Amino acid sequence: QKSIRGGYIKNPKNRTRRRAFDIRVFAYLSPVGRIGVVTGPRGVIAIGYVKKKQAFVKTPPPRGPIEKAAHKFLKEYFRSGRSRTKLRLDLIGITSFEKSVYRALLRIPPGQVRTYKEIARKIKKPGASRAVGSALHKNPFLIYVPCHRVLCSDGKLGGFGPGLWMKKWLLTWEAKKRV
């Protein structure tokens, strides 16, 4: 049995202690607003759009290697529309179906788009277009796992958590930088 005491997990069997809460948060100020990044010891836990200006007012600069890699990714992306920086992701709580969808999204080049139906076919689940949309809705890795590059079959934008204005902006940004 393990208990949490003062930020540490105490293991009574072998009397060892290790940090229980090594979660760090920082904000990156991008052209579309603040992007919040949450990291843990196993990798990036989330990258998301921060809607309120008050949030992350005084976040420390990125310190550890995972934070620095996430910062580098965002900096490169918003400078050139792409980034070669690979991030280690903490995939806890993500289903195998969602992982397969996210892997398919990582193969979409910047400036290009696919449909929900194409992604479903790519992961060998041709009838799962709606489930793909559901997985994209849950995507905790905004921009890195590029759910903004997925459209409806009729060419409409579909949905996007932070708002369709941002989806349009990101697609336009990538298309401009691609030239």
C-alpha positions as MATLAB code, in Angstrom:
seq = 'QKSIRGGYIKNPKNRTRRRAFDIRVFAYLSPVGRIGVVTGPRGVIAIGYVKKKQAFVKTPPPRGPIEKAAHKFLKEYFRSGRSRTKLRLDLIGITSFEKSVYRALLRIPPGQVRTYKEIARKIKKPGASRAVGSALHKNPFLIYVPCHRVLCSDGKLGGFGPGLWMKKWLLTWEAKKRV';
ca = [
       0.000    0.000    0.000;
       1.257    3.459   -0.915;
       0.367    6.706    0.737;
       0.900   10.274   -0.323;
       2.597   12.490    2.247;
       3.805   16.009    1.594;
       4.157   15.606   -2.149;
       5.913   12.237   -1.883;
       4.729    8.680   -2.346;
       5.897    6.565    0.548;
       6.238    2.842   -0.046;
       6.109    1.112    3.361;
       7.479   -2.193    1.992;
      10.932   -0.962    1.092;
      10.843    2.426    2.833;
      11.607    4.393   -0.322;
      10.258    7.781   -1.272;
       9.836    9.352   -4.675;
       8.218   12.532   -5.907;
       4.484   12.032   -6.373;
       3.731   15.322   -8.071;
       6.311   16.344  -10.610;
       3.880   18.159  -12.865;
       5.015   21.414  -14.444;
       3.041   23.996  -16.365;
       4.183   26.821  -18.589;
       2.560   29.104  -21.124;
       3.870   29.957  -24.569;
       2.714   33.272  -26.010;
       1.897   32.527  -29.662;
       0.300   34.567  -32.465;
      -3.048   32.903  -31.617;
      -2.780   33.561  -27.878;
      -1.410   31.634  -24.941;
      -0.691   27.953  -25.380;
      -0.494   26.086  -22.080;
       1.828   23.106  -21.757;
       1.621   20.547  -18.957;
       4.525   18.131  -18.497;
       5.263   15.276  -16.143;
       8.164   12.909  -15.591;
       7.049   10.639  -18.467;
       6.487   13.344  -21.073;
       4.090   16.014  -22.254;
       0.679   15.508  -20.672;
      -1.191   18.237  -22.541;
      -0.822   21.163  -24.912;
      -3.870   23.377  -25.089;
      -5.214   26.816  -25.839;
      -5.634   29.041  -22.784;
      -8.839   31.043  -23.146;
      -8.547   33.279  -20.100;
      -5.881   35.953  -19.990;
      -5.532   35.566  -16.216;
      -4.316   31.973  -16.437;
      -0.578   31.320  -16.377;
       0.227   34.947  -15.501;
       3.454   34.051  -13.697;
       4.673   30.730  -15.003;
       8.377   30.018  -14.713;
      10.330   29.499  -17.931;
      10.726   25.910  -19.158;
      13.435   24.115  -17.134;
      13.584   20.382  -17.728;
      14.355   18.595  -21.004;
      10.695   17.738  -21.688;
       9.588   21.340  -21.113;
      12.446   22.697  -23.224;
      11.570   20.339  -26.093;
       7.904   21.433  -25.966;
       8.957   25.095  -25.937;
      11.307   24.485  -28.885;
       8.516   22.722  -30.800;
       6.098   25.643  -30.351;
       8.763   28.225  -31.188;
       9.723   26.404  -34.412;
       6.088   25.802  -35.364;
       5.051   29.437  -34.988;
       8.180   30.609  -36.793;
       8.050   28.290  -39.803;
       4.721   26.416  -39.788;
       6.465   23.132  -39.014;
       8.843   21.628  -36.490;
      11.180   18.680  -36.553;
      11.270   18.531  -32.750;
       9.959   15.216  -31.442;
       8.124   15.249  -28.153;
       7.804   12.425  -25.672;
       4.099   12.194  -24.849;
       2.559   10.864  -21.663;
      -0.296    8.784  -23.110;
      -1.918    7.807  -19.837;
      -5.700    7.589  -20.205;
      -5.586    7.462  -24.006;
      -7.198    4.402  -25.596;
      -5.505    2.253  -28.229;
      -8.043    3.517  -30.797;
      -7.175    7.142  -29.974;
      -3.454    6.322  -30.209;
      -3.963    4.856  -33.691;
      -5.854    7.994  -34.756;
      -3.123   10.271  -33.348;
      -0.406    8.248  -35.132;
      -2.288    8.714  -38.423;
      -2.540   12.473  -37.788;
       1.201   12.737  -37.171;
       1.721   11.532  -40.758;
      -0.237   14.435  -42.301;
       2.308   16.952  -43.630;
       1.920   20.615  -42.624;
      -0.240   22.542  -45.079;
      -2.204   19.466  -46.134;
      -5.572   18.205  -44.934;
      -7.407   14.893  -44.688;
     -11.016   13.993  -43.940;
     -12.377   12.077  -40.968;
     -13.256    9.315  -43.427;
      -9.685    9.153  -44.802;
      -8.281    8.867  -41.289;
     -10.763    6.073  -40.493;
      -9.645    4.188  -43.626;
      -5.971    4.809  -42.787;
      -6.367    3.110  -39.395;
      -8.298    0.252  -41.051;
     -11.637    1.170  -39.457;
     -13.546    2.438  -42.535;
     -16.858    2.850  -40.711;
     -15.402    4.800  -37.799;
     -15.501    8.397  -39.102;
     -17.541    9.614  -36.130;
     -15.301    7.778  -33.680;
     -12.315    9.494  -35.323;
     -14.052   12.832  -34.733;
     -14.600   11.856  -31.117;
     -10.922   10.958  -30.692;
      -9.914   14.304  -32.212;
     -12.240   16.099  -29.815;
     -10.348   14.465  -26.918;
      -6.880   15.236  -28.369;
      -4.822   16.660  -25.485;
      -1.870   17.607  -27.711;
      -3.066   20.676  -29.630;
      -0.930   21.494  -32.692;
       1.571   18.659  -32.052;
      -1.030   16.023  -32.918;
      -2.533   18.087  -35.743;
      -6.279   17.545  -35.464;
      -6.701   20.946  -37.156;
      -5.650   19.250  -40.430;
      -8.799   17.105  -40.515;
     -11.948   18.277  -42.335;
     -15.406   16.915  -43.071;
     -15.908   14.960  -46.302;
     -17.816   17.903  -47.814;
     -14.829   20.220  -47.234;
     -16.330   22.017  -44.224;
     -14.059   22.649  -41.260;
     -15.938   20.420  -38.816;
     -15.126   21.087  -35.180;
     -12.126   22.286  -33.220;
     -11.950   22.676  -29.439;
     -10.406   26.165  -29.269;
     -12.721   27.421  -32.021;
     -12.989   27.337  -35.797;
     -11.228   30.708  -36.038;
      -8.052   29.029  -34.742;
      -8.436   26.034  -37.056;
      -8.681   28.407  -40.046;
      -5.708   30.411  -38.781;
      -3.496   27.319  -38.327;
      -4.395   25.913  -41.763;
      -3.768   29.276  -43.434;
      -0.489   29.693  -41.513;
       0.784   26.273  -42.576;
      -0.268   26.801  -46.206;
       1.560   30.155  -46.328;
       4.729   28.739  -44.778;
       4.653   25.742  -47.110;
       5.273   27.861  -50.208;
];
